[in-house]
Short mmCIF file of C-alpha atoms and ligand atoms in Angstrom, two decimals:
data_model
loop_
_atom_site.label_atom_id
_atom_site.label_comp_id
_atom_site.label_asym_id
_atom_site.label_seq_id
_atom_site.Cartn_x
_atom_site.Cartn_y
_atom_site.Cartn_z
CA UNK A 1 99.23 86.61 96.20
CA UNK A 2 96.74 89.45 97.71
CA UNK A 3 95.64 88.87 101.01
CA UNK A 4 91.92 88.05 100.93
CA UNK A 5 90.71 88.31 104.66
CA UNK A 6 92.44 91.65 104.60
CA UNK A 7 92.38 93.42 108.50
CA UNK A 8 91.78 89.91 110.16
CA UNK A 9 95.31 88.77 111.89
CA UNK A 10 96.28 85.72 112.87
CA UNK A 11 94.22 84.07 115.61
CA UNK A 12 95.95 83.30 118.82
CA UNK A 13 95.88 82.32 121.97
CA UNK A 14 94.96 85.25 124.61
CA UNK A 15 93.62 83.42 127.86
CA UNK A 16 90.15 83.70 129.19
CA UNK A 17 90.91 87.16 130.28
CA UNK A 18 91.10 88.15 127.06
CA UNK A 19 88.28 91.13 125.43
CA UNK A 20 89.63 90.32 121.83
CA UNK A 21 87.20 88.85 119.72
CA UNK A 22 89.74 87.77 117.72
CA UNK A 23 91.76 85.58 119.84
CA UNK A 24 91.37 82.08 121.42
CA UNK A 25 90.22 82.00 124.73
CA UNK A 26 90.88 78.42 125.62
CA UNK A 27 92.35 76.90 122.80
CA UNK A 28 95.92 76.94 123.75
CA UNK A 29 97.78 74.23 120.75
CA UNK A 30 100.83 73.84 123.20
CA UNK A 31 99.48 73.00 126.38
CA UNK A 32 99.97 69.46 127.41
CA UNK A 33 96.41 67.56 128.67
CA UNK A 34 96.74 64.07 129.42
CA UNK A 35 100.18 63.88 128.32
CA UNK A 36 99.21 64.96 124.84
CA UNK A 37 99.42 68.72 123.15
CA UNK A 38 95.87 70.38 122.64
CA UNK A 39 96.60 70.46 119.00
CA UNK A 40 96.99 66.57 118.78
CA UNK A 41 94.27 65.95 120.87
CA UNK A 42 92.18 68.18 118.13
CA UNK A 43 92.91 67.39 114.66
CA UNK A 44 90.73 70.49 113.93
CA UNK A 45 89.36 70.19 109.87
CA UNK A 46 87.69 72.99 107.37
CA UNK A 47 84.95 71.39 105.52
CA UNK A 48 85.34 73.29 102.19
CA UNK A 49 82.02 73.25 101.24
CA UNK A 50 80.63 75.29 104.22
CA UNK A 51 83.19 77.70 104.78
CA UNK A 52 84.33 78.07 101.13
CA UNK A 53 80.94 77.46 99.31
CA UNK A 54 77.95 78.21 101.15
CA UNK A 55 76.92 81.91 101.04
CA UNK A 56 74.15 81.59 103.41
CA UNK A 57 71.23 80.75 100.61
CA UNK A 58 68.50 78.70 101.73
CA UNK A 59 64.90 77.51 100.25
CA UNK A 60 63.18 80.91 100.90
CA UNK A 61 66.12 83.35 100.24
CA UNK A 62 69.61 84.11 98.34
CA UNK A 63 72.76 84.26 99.34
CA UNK A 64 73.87 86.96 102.28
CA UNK A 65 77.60 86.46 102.10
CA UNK A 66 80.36 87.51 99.56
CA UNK A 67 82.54 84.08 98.60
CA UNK A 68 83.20 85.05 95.60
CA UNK A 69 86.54 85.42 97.12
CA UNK A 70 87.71 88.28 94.44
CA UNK A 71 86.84 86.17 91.51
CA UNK A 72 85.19 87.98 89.02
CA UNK A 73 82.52 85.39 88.40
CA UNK A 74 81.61 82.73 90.85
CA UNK A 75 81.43 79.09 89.45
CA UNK A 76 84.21 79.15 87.28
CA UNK A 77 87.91 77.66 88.04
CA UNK A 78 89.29 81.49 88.64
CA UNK A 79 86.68 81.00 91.43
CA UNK A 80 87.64 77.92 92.09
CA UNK A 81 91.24 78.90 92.45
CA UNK A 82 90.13 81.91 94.51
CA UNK A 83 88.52 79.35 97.38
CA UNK A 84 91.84 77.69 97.56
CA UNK A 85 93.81 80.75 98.18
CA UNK A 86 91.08 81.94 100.38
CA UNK A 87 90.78 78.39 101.84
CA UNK A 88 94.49 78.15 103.09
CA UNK A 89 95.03 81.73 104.09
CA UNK A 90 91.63 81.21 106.61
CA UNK A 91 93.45 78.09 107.90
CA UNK A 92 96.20 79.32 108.22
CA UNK A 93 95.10 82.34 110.08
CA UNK A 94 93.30 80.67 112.51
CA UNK A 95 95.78 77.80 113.14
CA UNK A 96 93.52 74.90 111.33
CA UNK A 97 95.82 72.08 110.22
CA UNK A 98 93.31 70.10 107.97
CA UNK A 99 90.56 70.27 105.18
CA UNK A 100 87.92 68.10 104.29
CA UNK A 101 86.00 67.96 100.73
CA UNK A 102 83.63 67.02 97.88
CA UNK A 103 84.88 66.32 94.56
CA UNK A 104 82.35 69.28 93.79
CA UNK A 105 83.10 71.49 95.95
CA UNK A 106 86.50 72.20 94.65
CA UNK A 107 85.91 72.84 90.87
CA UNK A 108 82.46 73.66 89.13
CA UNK A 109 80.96 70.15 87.49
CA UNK A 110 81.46 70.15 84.00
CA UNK A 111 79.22 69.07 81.16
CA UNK A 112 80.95 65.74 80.93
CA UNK A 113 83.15 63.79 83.18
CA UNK A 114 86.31 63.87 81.41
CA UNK A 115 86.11 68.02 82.00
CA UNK A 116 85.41 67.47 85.37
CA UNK A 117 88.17 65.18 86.05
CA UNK A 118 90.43 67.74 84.32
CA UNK A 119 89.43 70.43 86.07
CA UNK A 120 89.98 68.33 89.45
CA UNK A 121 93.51 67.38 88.09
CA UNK A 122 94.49 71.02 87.73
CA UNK A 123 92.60 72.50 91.03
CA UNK A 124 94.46 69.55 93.10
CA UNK A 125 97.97 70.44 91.55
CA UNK A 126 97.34 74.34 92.50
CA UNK A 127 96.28 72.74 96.23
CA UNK A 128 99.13 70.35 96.77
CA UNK A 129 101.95 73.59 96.42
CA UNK A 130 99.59 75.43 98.89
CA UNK A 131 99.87 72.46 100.82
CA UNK A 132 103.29 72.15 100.84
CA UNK A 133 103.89 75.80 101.24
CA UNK A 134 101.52 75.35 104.36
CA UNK A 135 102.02 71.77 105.51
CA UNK A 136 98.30 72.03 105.84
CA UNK A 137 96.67 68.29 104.75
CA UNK A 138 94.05 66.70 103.89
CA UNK A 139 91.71 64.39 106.94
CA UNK A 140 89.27 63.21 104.36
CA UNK A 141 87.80 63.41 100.98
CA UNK A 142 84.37 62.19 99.72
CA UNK A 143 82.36 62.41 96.02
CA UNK A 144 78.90 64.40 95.98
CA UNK A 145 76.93 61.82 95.26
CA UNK A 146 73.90 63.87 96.37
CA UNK A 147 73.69 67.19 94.45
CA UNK A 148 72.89 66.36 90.86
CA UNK A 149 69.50 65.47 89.65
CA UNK A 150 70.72 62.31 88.61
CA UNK A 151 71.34 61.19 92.33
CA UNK A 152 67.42 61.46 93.00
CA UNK A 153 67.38 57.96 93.97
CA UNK A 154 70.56 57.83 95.14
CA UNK A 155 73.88 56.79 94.01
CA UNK A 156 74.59 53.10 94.95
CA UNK A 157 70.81 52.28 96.11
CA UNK A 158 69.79 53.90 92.65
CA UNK A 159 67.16 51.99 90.21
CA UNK A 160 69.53 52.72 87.76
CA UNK A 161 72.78 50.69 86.70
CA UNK A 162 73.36 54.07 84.87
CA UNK A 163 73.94 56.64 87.76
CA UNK A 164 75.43 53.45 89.91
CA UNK A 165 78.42 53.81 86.81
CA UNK A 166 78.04 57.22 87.29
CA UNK A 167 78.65 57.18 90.93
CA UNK A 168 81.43 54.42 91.07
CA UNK A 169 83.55 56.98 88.13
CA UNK A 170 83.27 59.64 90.84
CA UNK A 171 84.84 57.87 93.82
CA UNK A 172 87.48 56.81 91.52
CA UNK A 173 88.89 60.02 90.82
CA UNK A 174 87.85 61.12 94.22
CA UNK A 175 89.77 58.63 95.89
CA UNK A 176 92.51 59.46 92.84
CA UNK A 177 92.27 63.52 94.70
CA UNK A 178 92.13 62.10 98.15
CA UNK A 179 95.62 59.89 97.57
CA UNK A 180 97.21 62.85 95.81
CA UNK A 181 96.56 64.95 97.96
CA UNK A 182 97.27 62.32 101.12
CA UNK A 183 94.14 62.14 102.82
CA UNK A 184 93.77 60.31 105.97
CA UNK A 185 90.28 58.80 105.10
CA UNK A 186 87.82 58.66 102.46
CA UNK A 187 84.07 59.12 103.55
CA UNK A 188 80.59 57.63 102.34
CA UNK A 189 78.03 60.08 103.41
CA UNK A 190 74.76 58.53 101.87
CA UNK A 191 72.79 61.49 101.09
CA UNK A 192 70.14 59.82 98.94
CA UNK A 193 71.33 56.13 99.95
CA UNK A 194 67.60 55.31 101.21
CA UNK A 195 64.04 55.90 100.12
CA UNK A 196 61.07 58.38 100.24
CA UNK A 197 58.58 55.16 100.00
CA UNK A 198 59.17 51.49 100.17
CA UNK A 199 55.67 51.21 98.08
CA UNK A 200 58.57 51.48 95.14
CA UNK A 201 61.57 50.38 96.83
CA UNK A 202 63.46 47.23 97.22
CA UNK A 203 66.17 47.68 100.44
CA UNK A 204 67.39 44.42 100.31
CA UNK A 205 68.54 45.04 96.79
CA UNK A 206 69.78 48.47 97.20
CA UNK A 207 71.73 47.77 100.06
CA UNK A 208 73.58 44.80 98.57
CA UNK A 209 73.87 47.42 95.95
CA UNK A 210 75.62 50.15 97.96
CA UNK A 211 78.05 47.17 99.78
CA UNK A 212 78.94 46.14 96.35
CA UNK A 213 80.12 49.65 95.19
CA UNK A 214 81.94 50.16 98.06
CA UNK A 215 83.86 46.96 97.95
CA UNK A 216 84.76 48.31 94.63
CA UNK A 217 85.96 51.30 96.37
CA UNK A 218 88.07 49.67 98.97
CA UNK A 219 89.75 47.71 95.87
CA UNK A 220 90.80 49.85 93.72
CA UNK A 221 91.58 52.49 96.65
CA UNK A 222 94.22 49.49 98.11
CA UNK A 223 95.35 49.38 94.55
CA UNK A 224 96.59 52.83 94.13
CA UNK A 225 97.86 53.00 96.98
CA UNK A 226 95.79 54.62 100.10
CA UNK A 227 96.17 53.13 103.03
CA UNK A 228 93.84 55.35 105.02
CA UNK A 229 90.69 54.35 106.43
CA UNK A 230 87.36 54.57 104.88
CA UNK A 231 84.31 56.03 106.92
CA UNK A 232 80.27 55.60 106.45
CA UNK A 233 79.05 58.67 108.43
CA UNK A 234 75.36 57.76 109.83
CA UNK A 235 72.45 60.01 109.11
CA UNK A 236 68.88 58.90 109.69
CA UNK A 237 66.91 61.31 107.56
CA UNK A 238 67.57 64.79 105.32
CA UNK A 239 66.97 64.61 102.11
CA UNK A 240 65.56 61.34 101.94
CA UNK A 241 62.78 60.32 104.53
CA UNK A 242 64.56 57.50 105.75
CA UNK A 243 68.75 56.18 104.98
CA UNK A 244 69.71 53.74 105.39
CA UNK A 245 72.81 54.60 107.38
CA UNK A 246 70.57 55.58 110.07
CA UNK A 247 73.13 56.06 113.32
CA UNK A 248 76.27 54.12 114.39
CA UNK A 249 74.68 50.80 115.11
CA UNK A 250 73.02 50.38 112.29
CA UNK A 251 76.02 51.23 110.06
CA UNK A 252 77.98 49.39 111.95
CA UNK A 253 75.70 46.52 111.62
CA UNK A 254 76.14 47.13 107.55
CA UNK A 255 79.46 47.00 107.77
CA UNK A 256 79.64 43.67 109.52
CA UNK A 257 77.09 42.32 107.57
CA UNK A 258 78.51 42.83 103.78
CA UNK A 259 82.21 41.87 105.22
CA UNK A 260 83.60 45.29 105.11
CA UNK A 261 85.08 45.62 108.99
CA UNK A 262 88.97 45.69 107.99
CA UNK A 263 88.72 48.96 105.85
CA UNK A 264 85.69 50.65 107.66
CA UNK A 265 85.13 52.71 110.43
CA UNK A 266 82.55 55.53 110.85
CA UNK A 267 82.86 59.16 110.77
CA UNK A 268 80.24 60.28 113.85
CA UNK A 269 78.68 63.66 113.13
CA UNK A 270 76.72 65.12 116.28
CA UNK A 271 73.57 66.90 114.55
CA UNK A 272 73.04 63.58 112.60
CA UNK A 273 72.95 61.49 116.15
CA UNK A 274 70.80 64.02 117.46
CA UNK A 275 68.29 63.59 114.18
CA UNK A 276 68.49 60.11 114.96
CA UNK A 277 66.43 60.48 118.73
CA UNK A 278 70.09 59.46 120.42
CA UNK A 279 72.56 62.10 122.06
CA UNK A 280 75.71 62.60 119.98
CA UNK A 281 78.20 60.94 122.67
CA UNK A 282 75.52 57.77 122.69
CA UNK A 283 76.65 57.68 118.71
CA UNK A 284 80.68 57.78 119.81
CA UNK A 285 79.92 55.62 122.80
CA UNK A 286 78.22 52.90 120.05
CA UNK A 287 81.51 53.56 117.93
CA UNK A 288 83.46 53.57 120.25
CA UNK A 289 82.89 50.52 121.76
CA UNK A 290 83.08 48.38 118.79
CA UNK A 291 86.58 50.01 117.74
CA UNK A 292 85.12 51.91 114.94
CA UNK A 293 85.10 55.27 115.96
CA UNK A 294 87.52 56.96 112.85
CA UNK A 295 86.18 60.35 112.33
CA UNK A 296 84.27 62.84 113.62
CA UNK A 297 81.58 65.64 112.14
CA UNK A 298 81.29 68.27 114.76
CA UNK A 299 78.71 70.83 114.68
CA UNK A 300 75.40 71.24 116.95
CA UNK A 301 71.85 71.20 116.35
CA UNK A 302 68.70 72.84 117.48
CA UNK A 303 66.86 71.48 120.24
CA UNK A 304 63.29 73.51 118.32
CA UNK A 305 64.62 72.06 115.07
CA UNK A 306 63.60 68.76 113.40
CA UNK A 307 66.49 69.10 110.38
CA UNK A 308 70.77 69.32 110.33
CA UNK A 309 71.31 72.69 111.32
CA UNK A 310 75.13 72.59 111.18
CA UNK A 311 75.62 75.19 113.83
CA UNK A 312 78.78 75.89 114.81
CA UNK A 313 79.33 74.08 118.39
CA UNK A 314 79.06 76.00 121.62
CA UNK A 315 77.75 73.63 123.75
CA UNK A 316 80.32 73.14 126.25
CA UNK A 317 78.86 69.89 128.00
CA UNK A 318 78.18 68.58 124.76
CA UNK A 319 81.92 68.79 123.55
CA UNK A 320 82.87 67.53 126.94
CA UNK A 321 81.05 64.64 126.69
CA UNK A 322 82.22 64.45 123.22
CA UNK A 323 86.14 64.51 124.27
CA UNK A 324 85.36 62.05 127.01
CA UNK A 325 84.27 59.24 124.68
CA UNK A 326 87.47 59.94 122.31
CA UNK A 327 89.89 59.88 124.81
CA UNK A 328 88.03 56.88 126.32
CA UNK A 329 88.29 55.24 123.33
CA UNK A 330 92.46 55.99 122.72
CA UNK A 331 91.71 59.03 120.27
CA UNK A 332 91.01 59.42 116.57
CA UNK A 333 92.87 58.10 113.92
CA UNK A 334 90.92 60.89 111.96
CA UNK A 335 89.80 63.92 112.87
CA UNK A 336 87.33 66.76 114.10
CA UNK A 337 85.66 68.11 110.70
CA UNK A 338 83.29 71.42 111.43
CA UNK A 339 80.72 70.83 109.18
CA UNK A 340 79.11 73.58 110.88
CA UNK A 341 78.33 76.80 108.88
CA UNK A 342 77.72 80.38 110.01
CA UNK A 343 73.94 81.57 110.74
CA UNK A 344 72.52 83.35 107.58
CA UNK A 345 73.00 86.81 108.79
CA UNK A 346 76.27 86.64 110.43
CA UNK A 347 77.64 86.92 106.57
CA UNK A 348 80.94 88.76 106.63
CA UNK A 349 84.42 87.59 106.38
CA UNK A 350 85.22 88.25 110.31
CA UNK A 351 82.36 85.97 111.45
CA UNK A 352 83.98 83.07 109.43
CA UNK A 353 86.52 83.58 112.30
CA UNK A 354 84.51 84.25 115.14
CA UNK A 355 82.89 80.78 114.29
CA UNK A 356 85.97 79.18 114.42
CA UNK A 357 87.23 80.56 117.34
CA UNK A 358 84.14 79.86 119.28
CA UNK A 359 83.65 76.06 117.88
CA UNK A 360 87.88 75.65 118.46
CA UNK A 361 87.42 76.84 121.85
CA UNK A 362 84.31 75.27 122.59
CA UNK A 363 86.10 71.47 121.70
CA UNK A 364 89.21 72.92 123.93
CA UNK A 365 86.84 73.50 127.13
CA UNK A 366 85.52 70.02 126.37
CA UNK A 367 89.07 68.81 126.03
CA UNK A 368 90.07 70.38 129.65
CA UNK A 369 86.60 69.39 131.17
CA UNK A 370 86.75 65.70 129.55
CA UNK A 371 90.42 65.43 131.28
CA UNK A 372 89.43 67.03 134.13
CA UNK A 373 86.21 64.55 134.38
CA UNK A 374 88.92 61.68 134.05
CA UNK A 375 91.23 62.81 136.28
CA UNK A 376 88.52 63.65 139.32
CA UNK A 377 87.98 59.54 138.84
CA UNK A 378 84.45 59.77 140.47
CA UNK A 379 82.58 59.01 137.30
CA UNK A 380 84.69 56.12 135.92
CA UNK A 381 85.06 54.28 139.50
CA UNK A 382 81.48 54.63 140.13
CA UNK A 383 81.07 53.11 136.86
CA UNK A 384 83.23 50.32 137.87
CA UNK A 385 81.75 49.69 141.06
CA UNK A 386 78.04 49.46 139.81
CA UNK A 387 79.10 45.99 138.17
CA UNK A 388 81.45 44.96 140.80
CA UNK A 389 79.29 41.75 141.61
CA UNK A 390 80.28 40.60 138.66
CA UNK A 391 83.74 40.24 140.09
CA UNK A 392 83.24 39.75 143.64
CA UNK A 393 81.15 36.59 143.31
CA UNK A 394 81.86 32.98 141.97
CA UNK A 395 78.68 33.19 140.02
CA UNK A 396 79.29 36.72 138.41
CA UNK A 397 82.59 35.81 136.91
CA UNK A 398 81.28 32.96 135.31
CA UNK A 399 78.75 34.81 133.39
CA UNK A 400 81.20 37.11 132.23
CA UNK A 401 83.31 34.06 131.36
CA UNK A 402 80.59 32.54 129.18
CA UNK A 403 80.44 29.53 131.59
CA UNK A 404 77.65 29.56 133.58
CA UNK A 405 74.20 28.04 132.96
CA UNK A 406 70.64 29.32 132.96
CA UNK A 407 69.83 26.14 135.74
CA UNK A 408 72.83 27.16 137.67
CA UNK A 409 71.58 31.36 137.78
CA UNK A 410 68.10 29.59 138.57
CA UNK A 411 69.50 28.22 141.22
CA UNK A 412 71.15 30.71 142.77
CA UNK A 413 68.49 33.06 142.48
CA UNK A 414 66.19 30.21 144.43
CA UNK A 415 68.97 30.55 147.23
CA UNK A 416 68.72 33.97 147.15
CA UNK A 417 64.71 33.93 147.86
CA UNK A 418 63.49 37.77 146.55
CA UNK A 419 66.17 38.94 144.26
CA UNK A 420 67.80 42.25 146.30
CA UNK A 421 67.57 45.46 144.62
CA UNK A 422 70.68 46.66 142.73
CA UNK A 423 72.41 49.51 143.92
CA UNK A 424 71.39 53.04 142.89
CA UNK A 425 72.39 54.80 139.87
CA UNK A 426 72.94 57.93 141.59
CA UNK A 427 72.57 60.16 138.67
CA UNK A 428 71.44 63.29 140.45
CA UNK A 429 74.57 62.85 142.51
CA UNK A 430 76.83 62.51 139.28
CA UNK A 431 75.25 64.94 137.60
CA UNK A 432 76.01 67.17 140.71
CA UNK A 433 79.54 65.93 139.89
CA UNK A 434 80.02 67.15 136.93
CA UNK A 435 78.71 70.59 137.43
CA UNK A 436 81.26 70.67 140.23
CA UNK A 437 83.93 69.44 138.09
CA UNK A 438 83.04 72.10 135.58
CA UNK A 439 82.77 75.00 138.00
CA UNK A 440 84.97 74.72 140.79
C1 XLS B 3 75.38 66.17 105.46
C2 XLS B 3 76.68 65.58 105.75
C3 XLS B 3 77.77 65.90 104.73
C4 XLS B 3 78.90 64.94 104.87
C5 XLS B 3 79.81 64.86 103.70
O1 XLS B 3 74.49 66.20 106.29
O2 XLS B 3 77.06 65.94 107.03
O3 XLS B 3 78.16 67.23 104.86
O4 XLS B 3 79.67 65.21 106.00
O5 XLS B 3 79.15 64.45 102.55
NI1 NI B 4 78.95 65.59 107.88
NI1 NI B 5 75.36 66.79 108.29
#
């Protein structure tokens, strides 16, 4: 096999001394944080379709970057093949254990389904020895239900019991790649799951709609076998004015609401919380809390920007914050998926890698700063404290025992004459810690 990404070495570990582009300033897989190696702690993922397929075209302009990966013509299966060698030699180079991907983003769709599937049978095959050669694996894998004209109204949410059919034959031989190729989840992203008007809409329908399919899913995944979990990743707009999946608590509230809690978790993506007016950790806090955070999409938006940007993430006290709810919340029984894709005009093969290194290192700094945070104890015992009447008086513990009564708080707060102010939040002084734990 020819090397494709031909005068770029393998990535490693240098220190933050280090002038070499090409090395990792920070992301050090062997050192122990928290008891843990930095690799485990960051199940770093590929999504194919950024780093394999997109060559930088966008609604006012063509593609900037070469991924034709040597193939003679792009959007055939020598391509296809092409991406896969390409795919594992990247990871492999820069240390990435895990891929993500669309049905669609592996082979080109076919004129009927039966090709498709074919093609997907062969391209997975040609994967799994890679794999195996590698012990690269697969975090998650998901069917574009988004692409296609026919998904204009969406897949499961669709007017039509047509493209629903349509839709439910893709997961199944999705999920059929995903178990093959022993993915750890299985993702809904519901790119057209919601409406551009509700003057023609009917969301009470649709929704039951979209539960229904993917209670479908869940069975037949059980019944061939994958035992992963499965993941609704929230968005609240892009393409469709409003989904329906519109951040963590709502999907969440989905979930619970069409019975679904025992195979579902989400799969958090931080330009998609920021979309949805909320900070990303708010999103993994929300997860979190309620034991379903599986999965997470990192990447960064634009502060200017109103749409998914997919930027690779630099933003240290973003990933910080990030870390902080996972390891808060006893880590990720997925994984940490860049769906991030290089800027339009940083097109060659070497800044592939120098987005990688700088989103891997950025998630490392936020690993050390989230420990570090943790270990400094300020933040979580002034958390603690701020409720501490809860615990230090009769009356407090009953409320938080579900036993106390709205004549009995009356009471008390008759007793108490002018209710006293509660303490401060201090957030100017936390804030102040945090910088300190950052910089010191
Ligand atoms: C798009 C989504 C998509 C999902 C997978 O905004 O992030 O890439 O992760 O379908
Ligand atoms: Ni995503
Ligand atoms: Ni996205």
């Amino acid at each position: 096999m020819t090397e494709i990404f031909r005068n770029l070495p393998k990535v490693r570990y240098e220190g933050a001394d280090s002038k070499n582009p090409l090395s990792f300033k920070f992301y050090d897989p062997d050192r122990v944080i928290l008891g843990k190696k930095m690799s485990e702690h960051l199940p770093f993922a590929m999504a194919w379709w950024h780093a394999l397929g997109n060559a930088g075209k966008d609604i006012f302009g063509d593609s900037t970057a070469d991924k034709a990966f040597g193939a003679a013509e792009t959007g055939t299966m020598e391509h296809a093949k092409a991406k896969v060698d390409a795919g594992f030699e990247f990871m492999q180079k820069l240390g990435i254990r895990y891929f993500c991907f669309h049905d669609i983003d592996l082979v080109p769709e076919a004129d009927t389904l039966e090709e498709t599937n074919a093609r997907l049978d062969e391209i997975t095959d040609y994967m799994l020895e890679k794999m195996k050669e590698t012990g690269i694996r697969n975090l998650w894998g998901t069917a574009n239900m988004f692409f296609n004209p026919r998904f204009m109204n969406g897949a499961g949410s669709s007017n039509s019991v047509d493209v629903f059919c349509h839709a439910a034959a893709q997961i199944k031989k999705a999920l059929d790649c995903t178990v093959k190729l022993g993915g750890r989840g299985y993702v809904f992203w519901g790119g057209r799951e919601g409406y551009e008007t509700l003057l023609n809409t009917d969301v009470r329908f649709e929704q039951e709609n979209i539960a229904a399919l993917m209670r479908m899913a869940v069975k037949y995944g059980r019944s061939i076998g994958f035992k992963g979990n499965f993941y609704i990743e929230p968005k609240p707009k892009e393409p469709m004015k409003h989904q329906y999946d519109y951040d963590a608590a709502t999907a969440i509230g989905f979930i619970r609401q069409y019975g679904l809690s025992k195979d579902f978790k989400l799969n958090v993506e931080s330009n998609h919380a920021t979309l949805a007016g909320h900070t990303f950790q708010h999103d993994l806090r929300i997860a979190g809390m309620n034991g379903m955070l599986g999965s997470v999409d990192i990447n960064q938006g634009d502060l200017l920007l109103g749409w998914d940007t997919d930027e690779f993430p630099y933003d240290v006290y973003e990933s910080t914050m990030c870390m902080y709810e996972i390891l808060k919340a006893g880590g990720l029984s997925g994984g940490l998926n860049f769906d991030a894709k290089n800027r339009r005009p940083s097109y060659t093969p070497e800044d592939m890698f120098h987005a990688f290194i700088l989103g891997m290192d950025s998630f490392a700094l936020g690993l050390i700063k989230a420990a570090a945070i943790i270990e400094d104890g300020r933040i979580d015992t002034f958390v603690k404290d701020r409720y501490a009447s809860y615990q230090t008086t009769g009356i407090g513990r009953k409320i938080r025992a579900g036993e106390a009564t709205l004549e009995e708080c009356a009471a008390i707060a008759v007793g108490n004459g002018n209710a006293p102010l509660p303490g401060s939040g201090r957030q100017e002084y936390l804030e102040s810690v945090i910088n300190q734990v950052f910089f010191k």
